[in-house]
Short mmCIF file of C-alpha atoms and ligand atoms in Angstrom, two decimals:
data_model
loop_
_atom_site.label_atom_id
_atom_site.label_comp_id
_atom_site.label_asym_id
_atom_site.label_seq_id
_atom_site.Cartn_x
_atom_site.Cartn_y
_atom_site.Cartn_z
CA MET C 367 99.76 122.20 90.82
CA SER C 368 102.64 124.36 90.03
CA PRO C 369 103.43 126.89 92.63
CA GLY C 370 105.09 129.00 89.99
CA ASP C 371 102.69 131.77 90.61
CA LEU C 372 103.28 131.82 94.59
CA ASP C 373 106.73 131.75 93.74
CA GLN C 374 106.34 134.92 92.06
CA ILE C 375 104.35 136.86 95.09
CA LEU C 376 107.04 135.50 97.40
CA CYS C 377 110.04 136.75 94.94
CA GLY C 378 112.26 139.27 96.56
CA MET C 379 110.93 138.04 99.98
CA ASP C 380 114.40 137.25 102.86
CA ILE C 381 113.20 133.10 103.05
CA PRO C 382 116.57 132.66 105.57
CA ALA C 383 118.76 129.09 103.84
CA ASP C 384 118.72 126.32 105.29
CA PRO C 385 120.46 123.51 104.29
CA ASN C 386 118.29 120.94 104.91
CA VAL C 387 116.26 122.07 102.24
CA LEU C 388 116.54 120.33 99.62
CA VAL C 389 113.93 121.88 97.24
CA GLY C 390 112.00 124.62 98.42
CA VAL C 391 110.51 127.93 97.46
CA GLY C 392 111.80 129.17 93.89
CA GLY C 393 112.60 125.38 92.84
CA VAL C 394 110.48 124.12 89.84
CA ASP C 395 110.15 120.91 91.66
CA ASP C 396 106.45 118.96 91.93
CA ALA C 397 106.95 119.16 95.52
CA GLY C 398 109.39 120.01 98.32
CA ILE C 399 111.91 118.40 100.55
CA TYR C 400 113.72 118.19 104.25
CA ARG C 401 116.39 116.26 105.08
CA ILE C 402 116.31 114.69 108.12
CA SER C 403 118.22 112.60 108.22
CA GLU C 404 121.40 111.20 106.23
CA ASP C 405 118.46 109.02 104.31
CA MET C 406 115.94 110.15 104.86
CA ALA C 407 113.86 113.50 103.72
CA LEU C 408 110.48 114.41 103.82
CA VAL C 409 108.51 115.25 100.83
CA GLN C 410 105.90 117.90 101.18
CA THR C 411 102.73 119.02 98.71
CA ILE C 412 99.35 120.40 99.47
CA ASP C 413 96.95 120.18 96.20
CA TYR C 414 93.23 121.30 95.68
CA PHE C 415 90.74 122.32 93.57
CA THR C 416 86.71 123.11 92.92
CA PRO C 417 84.45 119.99 91.28
CA ILE C 418 85.35 118.16 88.29
CA VAL C 419 82.98 115.74 87.82
CA ASP C 420 79.00 115.75 89.31
CA ASP C 421 79.47 112.74 91.88
CA PRO C 422 80.63 113.58 95.36
CA ARG C 423 82.77 110.32 95.77
CA THR C 424 84.16 109.84 92.79
CA PHE C 425 85.19 113.93 92.87
CA GLY C 426 86.89 113.10 96.68
CA GLN C 427 88.29 109.86 95.13
CA VAL C 428 90.20 111.91 92.63
CA ALA C 429 91.84 114.71 94.40
CA ALA C 430 93.51 112.70 96.71
CA ALA C 431 95.19 110.87 93.74
CA ASN C 432 95.59 114.48 92.18
CA SER C 433 97.46 115.41 95.72
CA LEU C 434 99.34 112.30 96.16
CA SER C 435 101.00 112.56 92.80
CA ASP C 436 103.23 115.72 93.31
CA ILE C 437 104.65 112.43 96.02
CA TYR C 438 104.72 110.13 93.02
CA ALA C 439 106.52 112.38 90.75
CA MET C 440 109.33 113.10 93.29
CA GLY C 441 110.34 109.10 93.54
CA GLY C 442 108.90 109.56 97.46
CA ARG C 443 106.25 106.96 99.12
CA PRO C 444 103.13 109.03 100.59
CA ILE C 445 102.21 108.22 104.44
CA THR C 446 100.19 110.98 105.99
CA ALA C 447 97.77 113.46 104.84
CA MET C 448 95.28 116.03 106.05
CA ASN C 449 91.79 116.78 103.94
CA VAL C 450 91.47 120.67 103.26
CA VAL C 451 88.23 121.64 102.87
CA CYS C 452 86.02 124.80 101.70
CA PHE C 453 82.97 123.63 101.16
CA PRO C 454 78.93 125.47 101.49
CA ALA C 455 78.15 123.39 104.04
CA LYS C 456 74.25 125.31 104.15
CA LYS C 457 73.77 125.23 100.34
CA MET C 458 74.89 121.99 99.98
CA GLY C 459 73.91 120.16 102.89
CA VAL C 460 76.56 118.02 104.81
CA GLU C 461 75.90 115.10 103.07
CA THR C 462 77.63 116.00 100.74
CA LEU C 463 80.55 117.04 101.76
CA ARG C 464 80.70 113.65 103.54
CA GLU C 465 80.67 111.80 100.70
CA ILE C 466 83.33 113.41 99.04
CA LEU C 467 85.36 112.89 101.93
CA ARG C 468 84.19 108.90 101.86
CA GLY C 469 85.98 109.28 98.23
CA GLY C 470 88.82 111.28 99.87
CA LEU C 471 89.93 108.08 102.18
CA ASP C 472 89.23 105.68 99.11
CA THR C 473 92.59 106.69 97.97
CA LEU C 474 94.05 107.49 100.53
CA LYS C 475 93.76 103.17 101.99
CA GLU C 476 94.73 101.93 98.57
CA ALA C 477 97.86 103.93 98.84
CA GLY C 478 98.24 103.52 102.35
CA VAL C 479 97.91 106.49 103.34
CA ALA C 480 97.41 107.56 107.20
CA LEU C 481 94.99 110.31 107.43
CA LEU C 482 95.65 111.98 110.27
CA GLY C 483 92.90 115.38 110.32
CA GLY C 484 92.56 118.43 108.27
CA HIS C 485 90.83 122.10 108.04
CA SER C 486 87.96 123.56 106.66
CA VAL C 487 86.26 126.74 106.14
CA GLU C 488 82.89 127.68 104.82
CA ASP C 489 82.70 129.13 101.31
CA GLU C 490 80.80 129.40 98.52
CA GLU C 491 82.16 127.16 96.18
CA PRO C 492 83.05 123.77 97.23
CA LYS C 493 87.21 123.25 96.43
CA TYR C 494 89.20 119.84 98.19
CA GLY C 495 92.22 118.37 98.53
CA LEU C 496 94.82 117.32 100.52
CA ALA C 497 98.21 118.14 101.97
CA VAL C 498 100.84 115.44 101.67
CA THR C 499 103.45 114.34 103.70
CA GLY C 500 105.78 111.59 101.91
CA ILE C 501 109.85 110.23 103.10
CA ILE C 502 112.23 109.75 100.03
CA ASP C 503 115.80 108.63 100.26
CA PRO C 504 117.49 112.18 99.30
CA ARG C 505 120.16 110.21 97.26
CA ARG C 506 117.35 108.61 94.89
CA ILE C 507 115.11 111.96 94.02
CA LEU C 508 113.41 112.20 91.39
CA THR C 509 113.62 115.97 89.39
CA LYS C 510 112.68 117.27 86.72
CA ALA C 511 116.51 118.26 85.62
CA GLY C 512 118.35 115.55 85.48
CA LEU C 513 117.51 114.82 80.61
CA ARG C 514 120.74 113.89 79.36
CA LYS C 515 120.92 113.50 75.67
CA GLY C 516 119.82 111.06 74.02
CA ASP C 517 116.95 110.18 77.08
CA HIS C 518 113.55 108.65 75.89
CA ILE C 519 110.34 110.21 77.93
CA ILE C 520 107.52 107.67 78.55
CA LEU C 521 103.94 109.11 79.25
CA THR C 522 102.02 106.53 81.67
CA LYS C 523 98.94 107.81 81.48
CA PRO C 524 96.66 109.22 78.18
CA LEU C 525 95.86 112.72 77.51
CA GLY C 526 92.34 114.86 77.44
CA THR C 527 90.70 115.22 80.96
CA GLY C 528 90.73 118.84 80.55
CA VAL C 529 88.75 118.27 77.13
CA ILE C 530 86.41 115.97 78.02
CA SER C 531 85.22 116.86 81.46
CA THR C 532 83.96 120.13 79.70
CA ALA C 533 82.35 118.29 77.66
CA LEU C 534 80.06 116.66 80.75
CA LYS C 535 79.72 119.91 81.61
CA GLY C 536 78.21 120.63 78.14
CA ARG C 537 76.58 116.66 78.95
CA THR C 538 78.06 116.06 75.68
CA ALA C 539 80.87 113.44 76.94
CA SER C 540 79.39 109.46 75.96
CA PRO C 541 78.70 106.98 79.17
CA ALA C 542 82.09 105.14 77.71
CA ALA C 543 83.94 108.61 77.67
CA TYR C 544 83.11 109.40 80.95
CA GLU C 545 83.80 106.09 82.65
CA ALA C 546 87.73 106.09 81.64
CA LEU C 547 87.93 109.62 82.38
CA VAL C 548 86.87 108.32 85.80
CA LYS C 549 89.22 105.07 85.86
CA SER C 550 91.92 106.87 84.29
CA MET C 551 91.96 110.06 87.41
CA ARG C 552 91.09 108.41 90.32
CA THR C 553 94.48 105.76 89.43
CA LEU C 554 97.39 106.13 91.45
CA ASN C 555 100.89 107.20 89.85
CA ARG C 556 102.20 104.95 93.04
CA ALA C 557 102.82 102.00 90.52
CA ALA C 558 104.33 104.20 87.81
CA SER C 559 106.59 105.91 90.40
CA GLU C 560 107.80 102.55 91.97
CA ALA C 561 108.42 101.04 87.63
CA ALA C 562 110.60 104.73 87.41
CA LEU C 563 112.63 103.80 90.36
CA GLU C 564 113.34 100.49 89.26
CA ALA C 565 114.37 101.05 86.10
CA GLY C 566 116.58 103.66 86.82
CA ALA C 567 114.95 107.17 85.78
CA VAL C 568 116.80 110.19 85.29
CA ALA C 569 114.24 112.62 85.58
CA CYS C 570 110.32 112.64 86.63
CA THR C 571 107.25 115.10 87.39
CA ASP C 572 103.72 114.41 86.74
CA VAL C 573 101.22 116.26 83.89
CA THR C 574 98.88 118.57 85.68
CA GLY C 575 97.60 121.90 84.90
CA PHE C 576 99.97 122.74 82.26
CA GLY C 577 99.35 120.43 80.21
CA LEU C 578 101.57 117.63 78.30
CA LEU C 579 103.44 120.59 76.68
CA GLY C 580 103.93 122.69 79.40
CA HIS C 581 105.39 120.31 82.01
CA MET C 582 107.72 118.93 79.32
CA MET C 583 108.57 121.89 79.17
CA GLU C 584 109.89 122.71 82.68
CA MET C 585 111.72 119.29 81.85
CA ALA C 586 113.49 121.10 79.06
CA ARG C 587 114.02 124.39 80.64
CA ALA C 588 114.98 123.21 84.27
CA SER C 589 117.45 119.88 82.39
CA ALA C 590 118.46 122.91 79.46
CA VAL C 591 117.77 120.21 76.76
CA GLY C 592 116.22 120.75 73.75
CA ILE C 593 112.88 117.77 73.42
CA ARG C 594 111.78 115.98 70.21
CA LEU C 595 107.85 114.85 70.83
CA ASP C 596 106.46 112.42 68.51
CA THR C 597 102.75 113.54 68.69
CA THR C 598 101.35 110.64 66.42
CA ARG C 599 102.74 108.36 70.01
CA VAL C 600 100.63 110.39 72.72
CA PRO C 601 98.21 108.35 74.11
CA LEU C 602 94.56 109.68 74.15
CA LEU C 603 91.81 109.39 75.85
CA LYS C 604 88.21 108.10 74.43
CA ASP C 605 86.96 110.77 72.82
CA ALA C 606 89.83 113.12 73.14
CA ILE C 607 90.32 114.14 69.98
CA LYS C 608 85.49 114.48 69.29
CA CYS C 609 85.49 116.53 72.50
CA ALA C 610 88.04 119.07 71.53
CA GLY C 611 87.17 118.70 67.64
CA MET C 612 83.30 119.98 68.82
CA GLY C 613 85.29 122.73 70.81
CA MET C 614 84.97 121.69 74.25
CA VAL C 615 88.44 123.35 75.24
CA PRO C 616 89.05 124.51 78.51
CA GLY C 617 90.37 128.66 79.07
CA GLY C 618 93.09 126.92 80.18
CA THR C 619 94.78 125.61 76.84
CA ARG C 620 94.67 128.94 75.49
CA ALA C 621 96.57 130.26 78.99
CA ASN C 622 98.72 127.16 78.37
CA ARG C 623 99.59 128.07 74.68
CA SER C 624 100.50 131.74 75.14
CA PHE C 625 102.77 130.89 78.09
CA PHE C 626 104.42 127.90 76.76
CA GLY C 627 103.97 128.29 72.80
CA GLN C 628 106.85 130.65 72.21
CA ARG C 629 109.63 128.09 72.98
CA VAL C 630 107.51 124.54 71.15
CA LYS C 631 108.73 124.99 67.61
CA GLY C 632 106.80 122.76 64.34
CA GLN C 633 103.05 123.76 65.74
CA ASP C 634 101.92 124.77 62.59
CA GLN C 635 102.21 121.01 61.45
CA ILE C 636 100.41 119.75 63.72
CA ASP C 637 96.51 118.91 63.43
CA PRO C 638 95.16 122.22 65.93
CA VAL C 639 92.54 119.69 67.39
CA LEU C 640 95.95 117.26 68.21
CA LEU C 641 97.62 120.69 69.52
CA ASP C 642 94.21 121.81 71.64
CA ILE C 643 94.91 118.29 74.12
CA LEU C 644 99.22 118.79 73.68
CA TYR C 645 98.18 122.01 75.62
CA ASP C 646 94.65 120.62 77.95
CA PRO C 647 95.60 121.23 81.58
CA GLN C 648 94.62 118.14 83.18
CA THR C 649 93.79 116.59 86.72
CA SER C 650 95.79 113.44 87.92
CA GLY C 651 97.21 112.80 84.83
CA GLY C 652 100.13 111.01 84.38
CA LEU C 653 103.94 110.88 85.03
CA LEU C 654 106.48 111.40 82.72
CA ILE C 655 109.65 109.56 83.40
CA ALA C 656 113.12 110.23 81.40
CA VAL C 657 115.08 106.85 80.84
CA PRO C 658 118.44 106.08 79.48
CA ASP C 659 118.27 104.71 76.13
CA GLU C 660 119.94 101.43 77.37
CA ASN C 661 116.86 101.36 80.26
CA GLU C 662 114.36 102.23 77.99
CA ARG C 663 113.43 98.41 77.53
CA LEU C 664 113.47 97.80 81.65
CA LEU C 665 111.21 100.45 82.40
CA PHE C 666 108.63 99.06 79.93
CA ASN C 667 109.03 95.87 81.03
CA ALA C 668 108.36 97.38 84.84
CA LEU C 669 105.79 99.05 83.73
CA ALA C 670 103.87 96.03 82.17
CA CYS C 671 104.98 94.06 85.05
CA ARG C 672 101.94 96.34 87.03
CA ASP C 673 99.10 96.73 84.53
CA ILE C 674 100.08 100.21 83.02
CA THR C 675 99.44 99.21 79.58
CA ALA C 676 98.73 103.41 78.73
CA ALA C 677 102.55 104.05 78.98
CA ALA C 678 103.83 104.87 75.67
CA SER C 679 107.38 106.13 74.90
CA ILE C 680 106.60 109.83 73.01
CA ALA C 681 110.06 111.98 72.75
CA MET C 682 113.53 111.95 72.94
CA VAL C 683 115.84 114.07 74.26
CA GLU C 684 117.74 115.96 71.35
CA GLY C 685 121.28 117.99 73.49
CA LEU C 686 121.66 120.81 75.25
CA LYS C 687 119.35 124.23 74.40
CA GLU C 688 119.90 127.48 76.68
CA GLY C 689 116.44 127.94 78.45
CA GLY C 690 115.05 124.55 76.57
CA GLY C 691 112.63 123.98 73.43
CA ILE C 692 110.61 121.22 72.34
CA MET C 693 110.29 120.34 68.30
CA LEU C 694 106.92 118.73 67.41
CA LYS C 695 107.05 116.32 64.42
CO1 CO E 1048 100.98 120.52 92.17
CO1 CO E 1049 103.37 117.82 89.65
CO1 CO E 1050 91.95 123.92 111.76
#
């Protein structure tokens, strides 16, 4: 999740300046960054949320992949993590919590991240995620602000986790759609991040709660550019269109549209069902990677080597635009 809301609440407070804070409060990027030496900085992030699937182990796996994602989005390598748990132990039983934590550990093992501890509080509604620390070369940080005219933007995972999980809650998603959803949400953005660095990416972010258009708009704004998005090229999860067409649209979709929509042109030309998916809040979504035109082939080779087959080139940077904007076609 973007720290936008907390930043607003912190606004006006006296936060001491520190030359080693490379990305901090008030920044628009995915994680905070603190320099500890010439060639090393810490990347830190925290994320947690309520269950998105019924199976506790799967929920743990997805929550962990989502928590690690902000580190990968900035080009960092996660090294340690702490569990963050809110749980009604009396109501749901400690065995369910154990399964959630086991799921989180599955993902941390896959990522090669050490679990150092955690903290839990009793809460009516369960919530789980991780506080993660990574390391990064301070000279090679990927932010949202690097877009230049002619750059291509590649999305590495299909969209639609919000509409499909809403359909799951209404018991209307097919087993095949569930499979595809879980497979995508469990997938680490590690390989995509490595490919981005290898191919000389100039900017990157991950697609989460603000949806594709919200996170792309953050890149447009941070870079002060206009972006042309080819909506026909956006990769979609199995049954995403079907679920959105049945009205299985989460509340966050409308919020995203009213927040970002004013700077999105050409919306009336787009199928309203597809438009809903472009604003659909994602859980553990893919990376949006920007590369100069001449590096695009290099990026696709690097992604293909790592079996990231859903990746698609969906947008192009048009040129400078104050405040940023997106044009749909
Ligand atoms: Co986040
Ligand atoms: Co993020
Ligand atoms: Co404690």
